[in-house]
Amino acid sequence: MIPKQNLHTHCTFCDGKDEPEDVVKEALRLGMSSLGFSSHSFTGNPKVDGMRDERGYIDRINALKVKYQGKIKIYLGVERDCFTEISGLEGEYDYKIGSVHYLKIGEEYEAVDWSKDRLKNTCEKYFGGDMTRLCEAYFELESNVVKMTDCQIIGHFDLITLFSGMDDRENRGFIDAEMAALDELLITDALFEVNTGAMARGYRAVPYPSEKCLRRIREKNGRVIISSDCHDCSKLLYGFDAAAELIKKCGFKEVYILTDGGFEPVSL
């Protein structure tokens, strides 16, 4: 059974298209029994994207929890980038997704997922045009994302593949950095999300992380959860069937969902 739960959901409090209640209504239409919101974490740094009204976000989602009680279970989450600030409201969240969206070089923050041209310019400016070195810097950060964000879910582990053009089957430096980060994170008990967001936007034909990474996660007894990284509620469960098939192909028998008792396995 493929669980109809999505915990990686954005709304108008950050870069999502829809008002929170409109997302809830779509979740009900889809027959979902639970839904988690995960706006990008608060930041006081204008160079790092994130919500500005964190108190307003928390209050709005908590109000929806009450309004829709008995119809759908709503969870309050946050996607915390490794460079966003701890705001003092961390204890109010039901869960955290930890993600790397930026490289910090000196005092500059450079996004890795804005566009192919921007990533290329970052590579030329700071890494002498050597994309392998840039990817190594990304995976070094990624290896510490659980420590830096205190997350329960690791977001889009190999996001750097979106625009880097790296062929991870042939580039030894890339593979070594990727596997080292993966192994470091597998020491933690955080879940790896199988993220269909880039599929929904037409950038990829398969989820994050790659099949190779998923096989490594399975080999080391890691755990996975399916998410759509939703920015448009019309794609709230986009690609879940394909994600489940990939997970099963890699040897997983179950995925995890969030319940009031914590994260629990569901057989595929």
mmCIF file with all atom_site columns, N, CA, C and O in Angstrom, residues 69-92:
data_model
loop_
_atom_site.group_PDB
_atom_site.id
_atom_site.type_symbol
_atom_site.label_atom_id
_atom_site.label_alt_id
_atom_site.label_comp_id
_atom_site.label_asym_id
_atom_site.label_entity_id
_atom_site.label_seq_id
_atom_site.pdbx_PDB_ins_code
_atom_site.Cartn_x
_atom_site.Cartn_y
_atom_site.Cartn_z
_atom_site.occupancy
_atom_site.B_iso_or_equiv
_atom_site.pdbx_formal_charge
_atom_site.auth_seq_id
_atom_site.auth_comp_id
_atom_site.auth_asym_id
_atom_site.auth_atom_id
_atom_site.pdbx_PDB_model_num
ATOM 1  N N  . GLN A 1 69 ? -10.143 19.028 12.599 1.00 0.00 ? 69 GLN A N  1
ATOM 2  C CA . GLN A 1 69 ? -10.057 17.870 13.484 1.00 0.00 ? 69 GLN A CA 1
ATOM 3  C C  . GLN A 1 69 ? -11.197 16.901 13.198 1.00 0.00 ? 69 GLN A C  1
ATOM 4  O O  . GLN A 1 69 ? -12.357 17.288 13.067 1.00 0.00 ? 69 GLN A O  1
ATOM 5  N N  . GLY A 1 70 ? -10.869 15.617 13.068 1.00 0.00 ? 70 GLY A N  1
ATOM 6  C CA . GLY A 1 70 ? -11.865 14.614 12.759 1.00 0.00 ? 70 GLY A CA 1
ATOM 7  C C  . GLY A 1 70 ? -12.043 14.378 11.275 1.00 0.00 ? 70 GLY A C  1
ATOM 8  O O  . GLY A 1 70 ? -12.647 13.372 10.868 1.00 0.00 ? 70 GLY A O  1
ATOM 9  N N  . LYS A 1 71 ? -11.512 15.283 10.445 1.00 0.00 ? 71 LYS A N  1
ATOM 10 C CA . LYS A 1 71 ? -11.591 15.130 8.992  1.00 0.00 ? 71 LYS A CA 1
ATOM 11 C C  . LYS A 1 71 ? -10.240 14.744 8.391  1.00 0.00 ? 71 LYS A C  1
ATOM 12 O O  . LYS A 1 71 ? -10.162 13.913 7.498  1.00 0.00 ? 71 LYS A O  1
ATOM 13 N N  . ILE A 1 72 ? -9.185  15.369 8.893  1.00 0.00 ? 72 ILE A N  1
ATOM 14 C CA . ILE A 1 72 ? -7.835  15.075 8.430  1.00 0.00 ? 72 ILE A CA 1
ATOM 15 C C  . ILE A 1 72 ? -6.849  15.478 9.524  1.00 0.00 ? 72 ILE A C  1
ATOM 16 O O  . ILE A 1 72 ? -7.037  16.509 10.190 1.00 0.00 ? 72 ILE A O  1
ATOM 17 N N  . LYS A 1 73 ? -5.821  14.677 9.709  1.00 0.00 ? 73 LYS A N  1
ATOM 18 C CA . LYS A 1 73 ? -4.791  14.996 10.701 1.00 0.00 ? 73 LYS A CA 1
ATOM 19 C C  . LYS A 1 73 ? -3.767  15.907 10.050 1.00 0.00 ? 73 LYS A C  1
ATOM 20 O O  . LYS A 1 73 ? -3.205  15.574 8.997  1.00 0.00 ? 73 LYS A O  1
ATOM 21 N N  . ILE A 1 74 ? -3.513  17.059 10.661 1.00 0.00 ? 74 ILE A N  1
ATOM 22 C CA . ILE A 1 74 ? -2.561  18.028 10.125 1.00 0.00 ? 74 ILE A CA 1
ATOM 23 C C  . ILE A 1 74 ? -1.370  18.129 11.068 1.00 0.00 ? 74 ILE A C  1
ATOM 24 O O  . ILE A 1 74 ? -1.536  18.257 12.288 1.00 0.00 ? 74 ILE A O  1
ATOM 25 N N  . TYR A 1 75 ? -0.165  18.089 10.480 1.00 0.00 ? 75 TYR A N  1
ATOM 26 C CA . TYR A 1 75 ? 1.067   18.216 11.248 1.00 0.00 ? 75 TYR A CA 1
ATOM 27 C C  . TYR A 1 75 ? 1.768   19.519 10.891 1.00 0.00 ? 75 TYR A C  1
ATOM 28 O O  . TYR A 1 75 ? 1.767   19.948 9.724  1.00 0.00 ? 75 TYR A O  1
ATOM 29 N N  . LEU A 1 76 ? 2.380   20.120 11.880 1.00 0.00 ? 76 LEU A N  1
ATOM 30 C CA . LEU A 1 76 ? 3.130   21.366 11.703 1.00 0.00 ? 76 LEU A CA 1
ATOM 31 C C  . LEU A 1 76 ? 4.616   21.047 11.604 1.00 0.00 ? 76 LEU A C  1
ATOM 32 O O  . LEU A 1 76 ? 5.232   20.627 12.581 1.00 0.00 ? 76 LEU A O  1
ATOM 33 N N  . GLY A 1 77 ? 5.162   21.240 10.425 1.00 0.00 ? 77 GLY A N  1
ATOM 34 C CA . GLY A 1 77 ? 6.580   20.989 10.215 1.00 0.00 ? 77 GLY A CA 1
ATOM 35 C C  . GLY A 1 77 ? 7.293   22.198 9.649  1.00 0.00 ? 77 GLY A C  1
ATOM 36 O O  . GLY A 1 77 ? 6.691   23.252 9.422  1.00 0.00 ? 77 GLY A O  1
ATOM 37 N N  . VAL A 1 78 ? 8.583   22.043 9.432  1.00 0.00 ? 78 VAL A N  1
ATOM 38 C CA . VAL A 1 78 ? 9.402   23.102 8.856  1.00 0.00 ? 78 VAL A CA 1
ATOM 39 C C  . VAL A 1 78 ? 10.527  22.455 8.055  1.00 0.00 ? 78 VAL A C  1
ATOM 40 O O  . VAL A 1 78 ? 11.028  21.388 8.428  1.00 0.00 ? 78 VAL A O  1
ATOM 41 N N  . GLU A 1 79 ? 10.868  23.060 6.922  1.00 0.00 ? 79 GLU A N  1
ATOM 42 C CA . GLU A 1 79 ? 12.060  22.636 6.195  1.00 0.00 ? 79 GLU A CA 1
ATOM 43 C C  . GLU A 1 79 ? 13.176  23.597 6.576  1.00 0.00 ? 79 GLU A C  1
ATOM 44 O O  . GLU A 1 79 ? 13.145  24.770 6.218  1.00 0.00 ? 79 GLU A O  1
ATOM 45 N N  . ARG A 1 80 ? 14.134  23.087 7.305  1.00 0.00 ? 80 ARG A N  1
ATOM 46 C CA . ARG A 1 80 ? 15.189  23.944 7.842  1.00 0.00 ? 80 ARG A CA 1
ATOM 47 C C  . ARG A 1 80 ? 16.456  23.777 7.016  1.00 0.00 ? 80 ARG A C  1
ATOM 48 O O  . ARG A 1 80 ? 17.044  22.708 6.947  1.00 0.00 ? 80 ARG A O  1
ATOM 49 N N  . ASP A 1 81 ? 16.866  24.850 6.358  1.00 0.00 ? 81 ASP A N  1
ATOM 50 C CA . ASP A 1 81 ? 18.135  24.857 5.649  1.00 0.00 ? 81 ASP A CA 1
ATOM 51 C C  . ASP A 1 81 ? 19.262  24.956 6.674  1.00 0.00 ? 81 ASP A C  1
ATOM 52 O O  . ASP A 1 81 ? 19.096  25.524 7.755  1.00 0.00 ? 81 ASP A O  1
ATOM 53 N N  . CYS A 1 82 ? 20.413  24.409 6.312  1.00 0.00 ? 82 CYS A N  1
ATOM 54 C CA . CYS A 1 82 ? 21.520  24.385 7.272  1.00 0.00 ? 82 CYS A CA 1
ATOM 55 C C  . CYS A 1 82 ? 22.026  25.785 7.611  1.00 0.00 ? 82 CYS A C  1
ATOM 56 O O  . CYS A 1 82 ? 22.714  25.946 8.622  1.00 0.00 ? 82 CYS A O  1
ATOM 57 N N  . PHE A 1 83 ? 21.667  26.808 6.817  1.00 0.00 ? 83 PHE A N  1
ATOM 58 C CA . PHE A 1 83 ? 22.146  28.163 7.095  1.00 0.00 ? 83 PHE A CA 1
ATOM 59 C C  . PHE A 1 83 ? 21.070  29.078 7.674  1.00 0.00 ? 83 PHE A C  1
ATOM 60 O O  . PHE A 1 83 ? 21.307  30.265 7.839  1.00 0.00 ? 83 PHE A O  1
ATOM 61 N N  . THR A 1 84 ? 19.885  28.556 7.961  1.00 0.00 ? 84 THR A N  1
ATOM 62 C CA . THR A 1 84 ? 18.883  29.408 8.583  1.00 0.00 ? 84 THR A CA 1
ATOM 63 C C  . THR A 1 84 ? 19.046  29.396 10.094 1.00 0.00 ? 84 THR A C  1
ATOM 64 O O  . THR A 1 84 ? 19.687  28.529 10.669 1.00 0.00 ? 84 THR A O  1
ATOM 65 N N  . GLU A 1 85 ? 18.446  30.384 10.721 1.00 0.00 ? 85 GLU A N  1
ATOM 66 C CA . GLU A 1 85 ? 18.685  30.617 12.134 1.00 0.00 ? 85 GLU A CA 1
ATOM 67 C C  . GLU A 1 85 ? 17.714  29.828 13.014 1.00 0.00 ? 85 GLU A C  1
ATOM 68 O O  . GLU A 1 85 ? 16.593  29.545 12.613 1.00 0.00 ? 85 GLU A O  1
ATOM 69 N N  . ILE A 1 86 ? 18.163  29.496 14.213 1.00 0.00 ? 86 ILE A N  1
ATOM 70 C CA . ILE A 1 86 ? 17.254  28.959 15.219 1.00 0.00 ? 86 ILE A CA 1
ATOM 71 C C  . ILE A 1 86 ? 16.490  30.147 15.799 1.00 0.00 ? 86 ILE A C  1
ATOM 72 O O  . ILE A 1 86 ? 17.074  31.107 16.289 1.00 0.00 ? 86 ILE A O  1
ATOM 73 N N  . SER A 1 87 ? 15.173  30.079 15.712 1.00 0.00 ? 87 SER A N  1
ATOM 74 C CA . SER A 1 87 ? 14.354  31.265 15.982 1.00 0.00 ? 87 SER A CA 1
ATOM 75 C C  . SER A 1 87 ? 13.827  31.344 17.408 1.00 0.00 ? 87 SER A C  1
ATOM 76 O O  . SER A 1 87 ? 13.297  32.372 17.808 1.00 0.00 ? 87 SER A O  1
ATOM 77 N N  . GLY A 1 88 ? 13.917  30.264 18.153 1.00 0.00 ? 88 GLY A N  1
ATOM 78 C CA . GLY A 1 88 ? 13.304  30.242 19.470 1.00 0.00 ? 88 GLY A CA 1
ATOM 79 C C  . GLY A 1 88 ? 11.939  29.586 19.458 1.00 0.00 ? 88 GLY A C  1
ATOM 80 O O  . GLY A 1 88 ? 11.329  29.394 20.510 1.00 0.00 ? 88 GLY A O  1
ATOM 81 N N  . LEU A 1 89 ? 11.454  29.243 18.258 1.00 0.00 ? 89 LEU A N  1
ATOM 82 C CA . LEU A 1 89 ? 10.152  28.586 18.132 1.00 0.00 ? 89 LEU A CA 1
ATOM 83 C C  . LEU A 1 89 ? 10.293  27.129 17.707 1.00 0.00 ? 89 LEU A C  1
ATOM 84 O O  . LEU A 1 89 ? 9.303   26.480 17.377 1.00 0.00 ? 89 LEU A O  1
ATOM 85 N N  . GLU A 1 90 ? 11.512  26.621 17.727 1.00 0.00 ? 90 GLU A N  1
ATOM 86 C CA . GLU A 1 90 ? 11.783  25.269 17.243 1.00 0.00 ? 90 GLU A CA 1
ATOM 87 C C  . GLU A 1 90 ? 10.934  24.212 17.945 1.00 0.00 ? 90 GLU A C  1
ATOM 88 O O  . GLU A 1 90 ? 10.510  23.227 17.331 1.00 0.00 ? 90 GLU A O  1
ATOM 89 N N  . GLY A 1 91 ? 10.678  24.399 19.223 1.00 0.00 ? 91 GLY A N  1
ATOM 90 C CA . GLY A 1 91 ? 9.956   23.398 19.989 1.00 0.00 ? 91 GLY A CA 1
ATOM 91 C C  . GLY A 1 91 ? 8.488   23.272 19.628 1.00 0.00 ? 91 GLY A C  1
ATOM 92 O O  . GLY A 1 91 ? 7.820   22.342 20.092 1.00 0.00 ? 91 GLY A O  1
ATOM 93 N N  . GLU A 1 92 ? 7.974   24.159 18.803 1.00 0.00 ? 92 GLU A N  1
ATOM 94 C CA . GLU A 1 92 ? 6.557   24.119 18.449 1.00 0.00 ? 92 GLU A CA 1
ATOM 95 C C  . GLU A 1 92 ? 6.268   23.211 17.253 1.00 0.00 ? 92 GLU A C  1
ATOM 96 O O  . GLU A 1 92 ? 5.109   22.950 16.939 1.00 0.00 ? 92 GLU A O  1
#
